[in-house]
mmCIF file with all atom_site columns, C-alpha atoms in Angstrom:
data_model
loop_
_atom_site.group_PDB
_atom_site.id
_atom_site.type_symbol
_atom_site.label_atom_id
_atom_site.label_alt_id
_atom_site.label_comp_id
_atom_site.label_asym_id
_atom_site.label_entity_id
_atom_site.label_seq_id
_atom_site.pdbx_PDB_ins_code
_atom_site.Cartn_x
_atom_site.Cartn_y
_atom_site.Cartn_z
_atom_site.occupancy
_atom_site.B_iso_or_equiv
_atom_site.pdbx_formal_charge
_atom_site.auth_seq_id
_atom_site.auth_comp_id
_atom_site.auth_asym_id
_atom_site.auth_atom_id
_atom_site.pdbx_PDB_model_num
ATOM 1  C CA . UNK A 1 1  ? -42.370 -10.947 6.702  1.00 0.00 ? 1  UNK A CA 1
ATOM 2  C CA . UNK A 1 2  ? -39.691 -8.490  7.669  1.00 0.00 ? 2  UNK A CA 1
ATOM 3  C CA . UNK A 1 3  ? -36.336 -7.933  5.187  1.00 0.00 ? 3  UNK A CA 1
ATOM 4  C CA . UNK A 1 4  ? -33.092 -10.213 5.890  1.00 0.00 ? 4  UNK A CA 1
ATOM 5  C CA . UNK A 1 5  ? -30.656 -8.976  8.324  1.00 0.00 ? 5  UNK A CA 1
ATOM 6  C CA . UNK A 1 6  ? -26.960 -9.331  6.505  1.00 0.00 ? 6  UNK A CA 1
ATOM 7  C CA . UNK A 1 7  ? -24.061 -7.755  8.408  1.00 0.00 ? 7  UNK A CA 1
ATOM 8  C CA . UNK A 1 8  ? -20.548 -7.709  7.428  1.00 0.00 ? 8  UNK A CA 1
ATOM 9  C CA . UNK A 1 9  ? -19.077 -7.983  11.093 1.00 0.00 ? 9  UNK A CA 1
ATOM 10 C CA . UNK A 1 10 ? -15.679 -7.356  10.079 1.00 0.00 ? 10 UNK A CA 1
ATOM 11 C CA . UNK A 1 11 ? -13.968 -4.511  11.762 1.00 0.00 ? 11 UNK A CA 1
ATOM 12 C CA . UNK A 1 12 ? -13.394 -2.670  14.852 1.00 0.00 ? 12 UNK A CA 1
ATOM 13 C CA . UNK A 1 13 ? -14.257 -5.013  17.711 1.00 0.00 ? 13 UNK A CA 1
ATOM 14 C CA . UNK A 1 14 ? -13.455 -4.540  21.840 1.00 0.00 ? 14 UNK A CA 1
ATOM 15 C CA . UNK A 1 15 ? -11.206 -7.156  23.288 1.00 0.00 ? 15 UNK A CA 1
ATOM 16 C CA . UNK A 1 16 ? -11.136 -8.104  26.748 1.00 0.00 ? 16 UNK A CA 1
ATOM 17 C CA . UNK A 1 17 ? -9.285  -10.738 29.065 1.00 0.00 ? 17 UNK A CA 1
ATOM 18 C CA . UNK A 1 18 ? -10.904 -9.547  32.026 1.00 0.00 ? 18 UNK A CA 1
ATOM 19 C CA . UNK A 1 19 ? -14.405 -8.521  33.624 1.00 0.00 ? 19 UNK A CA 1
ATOM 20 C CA . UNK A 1 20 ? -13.023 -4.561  34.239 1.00 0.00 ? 20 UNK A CA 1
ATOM 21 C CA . UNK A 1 21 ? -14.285 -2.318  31.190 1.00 0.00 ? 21 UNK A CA 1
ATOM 22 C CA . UNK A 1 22 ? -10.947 -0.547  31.467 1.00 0.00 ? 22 UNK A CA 1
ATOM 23 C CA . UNK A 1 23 ? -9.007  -3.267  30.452 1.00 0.00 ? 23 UNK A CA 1
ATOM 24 C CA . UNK A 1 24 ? -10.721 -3.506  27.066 1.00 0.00 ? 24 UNK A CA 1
ATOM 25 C CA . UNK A 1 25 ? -9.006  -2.775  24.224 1.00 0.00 ? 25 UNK A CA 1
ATOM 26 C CA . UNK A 1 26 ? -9.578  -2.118  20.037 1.00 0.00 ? 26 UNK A CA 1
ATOM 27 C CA . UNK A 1 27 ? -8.613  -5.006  17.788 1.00 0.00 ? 27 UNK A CA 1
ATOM 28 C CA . UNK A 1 28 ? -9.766  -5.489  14.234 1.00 0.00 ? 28 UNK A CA 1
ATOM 29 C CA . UNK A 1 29 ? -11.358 -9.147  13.390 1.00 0.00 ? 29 UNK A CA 1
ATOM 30 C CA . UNK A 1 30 ? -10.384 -10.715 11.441 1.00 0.00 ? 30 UNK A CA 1
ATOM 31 C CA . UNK A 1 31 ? -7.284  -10.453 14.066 1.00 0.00 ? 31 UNK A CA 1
ATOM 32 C CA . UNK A 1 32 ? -4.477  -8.434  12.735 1.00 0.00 ? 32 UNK A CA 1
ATOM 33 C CA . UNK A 1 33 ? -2.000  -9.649  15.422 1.00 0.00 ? 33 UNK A CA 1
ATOM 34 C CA . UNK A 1 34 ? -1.721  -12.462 17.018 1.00 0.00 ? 34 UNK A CA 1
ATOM 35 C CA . UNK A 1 35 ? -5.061  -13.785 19.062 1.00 0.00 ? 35 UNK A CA 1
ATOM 36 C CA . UNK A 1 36 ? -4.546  -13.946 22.813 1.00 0.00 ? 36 UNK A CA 1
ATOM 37 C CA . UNK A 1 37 ? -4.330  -17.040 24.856 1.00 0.00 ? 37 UNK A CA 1
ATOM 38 C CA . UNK A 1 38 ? -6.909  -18.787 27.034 1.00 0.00 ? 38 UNK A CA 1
ATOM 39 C CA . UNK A 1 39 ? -10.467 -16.794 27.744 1.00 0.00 ? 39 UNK A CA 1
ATOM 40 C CA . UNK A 1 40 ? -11.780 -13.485 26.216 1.00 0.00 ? 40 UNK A CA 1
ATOM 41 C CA . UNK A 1 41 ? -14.010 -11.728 25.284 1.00 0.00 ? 41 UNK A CA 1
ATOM 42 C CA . UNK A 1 42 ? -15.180 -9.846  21.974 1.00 0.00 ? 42 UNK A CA 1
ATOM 43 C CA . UNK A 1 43 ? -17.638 -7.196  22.017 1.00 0.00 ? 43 UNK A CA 1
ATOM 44 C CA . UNK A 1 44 ? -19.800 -5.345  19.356 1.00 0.00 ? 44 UNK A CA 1
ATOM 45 C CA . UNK A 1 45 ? -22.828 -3.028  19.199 1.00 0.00 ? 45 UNK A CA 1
ATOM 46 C CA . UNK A 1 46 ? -24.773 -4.265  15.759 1.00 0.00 ? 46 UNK A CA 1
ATOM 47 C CA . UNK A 1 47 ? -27.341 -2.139  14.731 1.00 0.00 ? 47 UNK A CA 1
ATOM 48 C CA . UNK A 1 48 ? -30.838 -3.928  13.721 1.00 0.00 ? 48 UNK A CA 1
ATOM 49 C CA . UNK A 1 49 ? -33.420 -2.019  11.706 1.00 0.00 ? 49 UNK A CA 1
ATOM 50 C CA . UNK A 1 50 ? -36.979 -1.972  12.581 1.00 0.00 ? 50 UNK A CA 1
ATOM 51 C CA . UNK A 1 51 ? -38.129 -3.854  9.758  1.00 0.00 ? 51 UNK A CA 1
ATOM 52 C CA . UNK A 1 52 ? -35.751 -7.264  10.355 1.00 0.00 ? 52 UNK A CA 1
ATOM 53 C CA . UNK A 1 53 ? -36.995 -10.547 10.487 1.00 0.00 ? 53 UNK A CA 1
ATOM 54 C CA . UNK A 1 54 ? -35.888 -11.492 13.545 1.00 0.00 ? 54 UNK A CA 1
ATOM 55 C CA . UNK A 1 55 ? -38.371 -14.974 13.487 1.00 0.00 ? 55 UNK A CA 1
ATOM 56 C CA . UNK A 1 56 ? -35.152 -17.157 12.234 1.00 0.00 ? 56 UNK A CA 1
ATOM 57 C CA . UNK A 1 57 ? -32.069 -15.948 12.692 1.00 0.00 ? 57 UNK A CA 1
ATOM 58 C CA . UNK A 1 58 ? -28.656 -17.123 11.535 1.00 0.00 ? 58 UNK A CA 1
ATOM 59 C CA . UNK A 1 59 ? -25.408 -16.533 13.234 1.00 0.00 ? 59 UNK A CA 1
ATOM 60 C CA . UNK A 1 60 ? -22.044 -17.528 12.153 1.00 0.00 ? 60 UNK A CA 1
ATOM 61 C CA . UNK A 1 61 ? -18.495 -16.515 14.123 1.00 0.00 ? 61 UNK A CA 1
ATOM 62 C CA . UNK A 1 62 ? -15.979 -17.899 11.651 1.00 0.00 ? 62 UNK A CA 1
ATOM 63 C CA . UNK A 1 63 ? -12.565 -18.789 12.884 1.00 0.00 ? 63 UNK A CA 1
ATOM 64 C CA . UNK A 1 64 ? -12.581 -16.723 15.755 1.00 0.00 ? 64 UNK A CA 1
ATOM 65 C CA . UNK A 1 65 ? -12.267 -19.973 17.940 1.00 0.00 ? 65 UNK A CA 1
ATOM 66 C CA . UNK A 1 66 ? -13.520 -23.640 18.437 1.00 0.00 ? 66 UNK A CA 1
ATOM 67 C CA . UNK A 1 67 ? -16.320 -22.743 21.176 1.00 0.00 ? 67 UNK A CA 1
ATOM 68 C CA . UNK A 1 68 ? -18.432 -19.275 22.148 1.00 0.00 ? 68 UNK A CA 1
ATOM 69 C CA . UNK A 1 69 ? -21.370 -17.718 24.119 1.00 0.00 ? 69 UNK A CA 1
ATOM 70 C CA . UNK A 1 70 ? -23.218 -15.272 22.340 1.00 0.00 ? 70 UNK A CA 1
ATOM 71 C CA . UNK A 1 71 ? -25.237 -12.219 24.542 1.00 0.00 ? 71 UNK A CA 1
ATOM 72 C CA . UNK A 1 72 ? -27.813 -10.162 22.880 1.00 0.00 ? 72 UNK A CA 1
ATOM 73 C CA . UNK A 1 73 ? -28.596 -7.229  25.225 1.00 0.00 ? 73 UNK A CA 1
ATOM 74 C CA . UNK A 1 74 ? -26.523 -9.030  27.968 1.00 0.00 ? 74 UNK A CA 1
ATOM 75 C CA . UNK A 1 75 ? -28.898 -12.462 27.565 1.00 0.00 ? 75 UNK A CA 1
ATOM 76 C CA . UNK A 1 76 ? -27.240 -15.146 26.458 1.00 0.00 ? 76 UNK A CA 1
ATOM 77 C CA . UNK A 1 77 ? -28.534 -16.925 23.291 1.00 0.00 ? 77 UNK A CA 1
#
């Protein structure tokens, strides 16, 4: 078996409200200002090492809001 994957995704985050890359912006999670209003979108890059078990993995968003997609490599999961 592979080590456990623990990763403190507090931070820098990207922040969109629309499908154009330019329209992205840097926010910090947990939010620092006030969240937007109806659909966006947060994006990461998390870094897995080699040796991870990645046979049962756990993912948790917090408080972010009441319902999410999550992508790995642009596949949802």
């Amino acid at each position: 078996t592979g080590m456990a994957l623990h990763r403190d995704l507090t931070g820098a985050w990207e922040l969109g409200v629309g499908a154009e890359p330019a329209s992205w912006r840097a926010v910090q999670i947990p939010f620092r200002e006030r969240a937007p209003v109806g659909y966006w979108w947060l994006r990461r890059t998390v870094e897995v090492p080699e040796q991870a078990d990645l046979g049962n993995v756990a993912l948790t968003v917090g408080g972010i809001n009441e319902v999410y997609d999550v992508f790995v490599n642009g596949q949802l999961v």
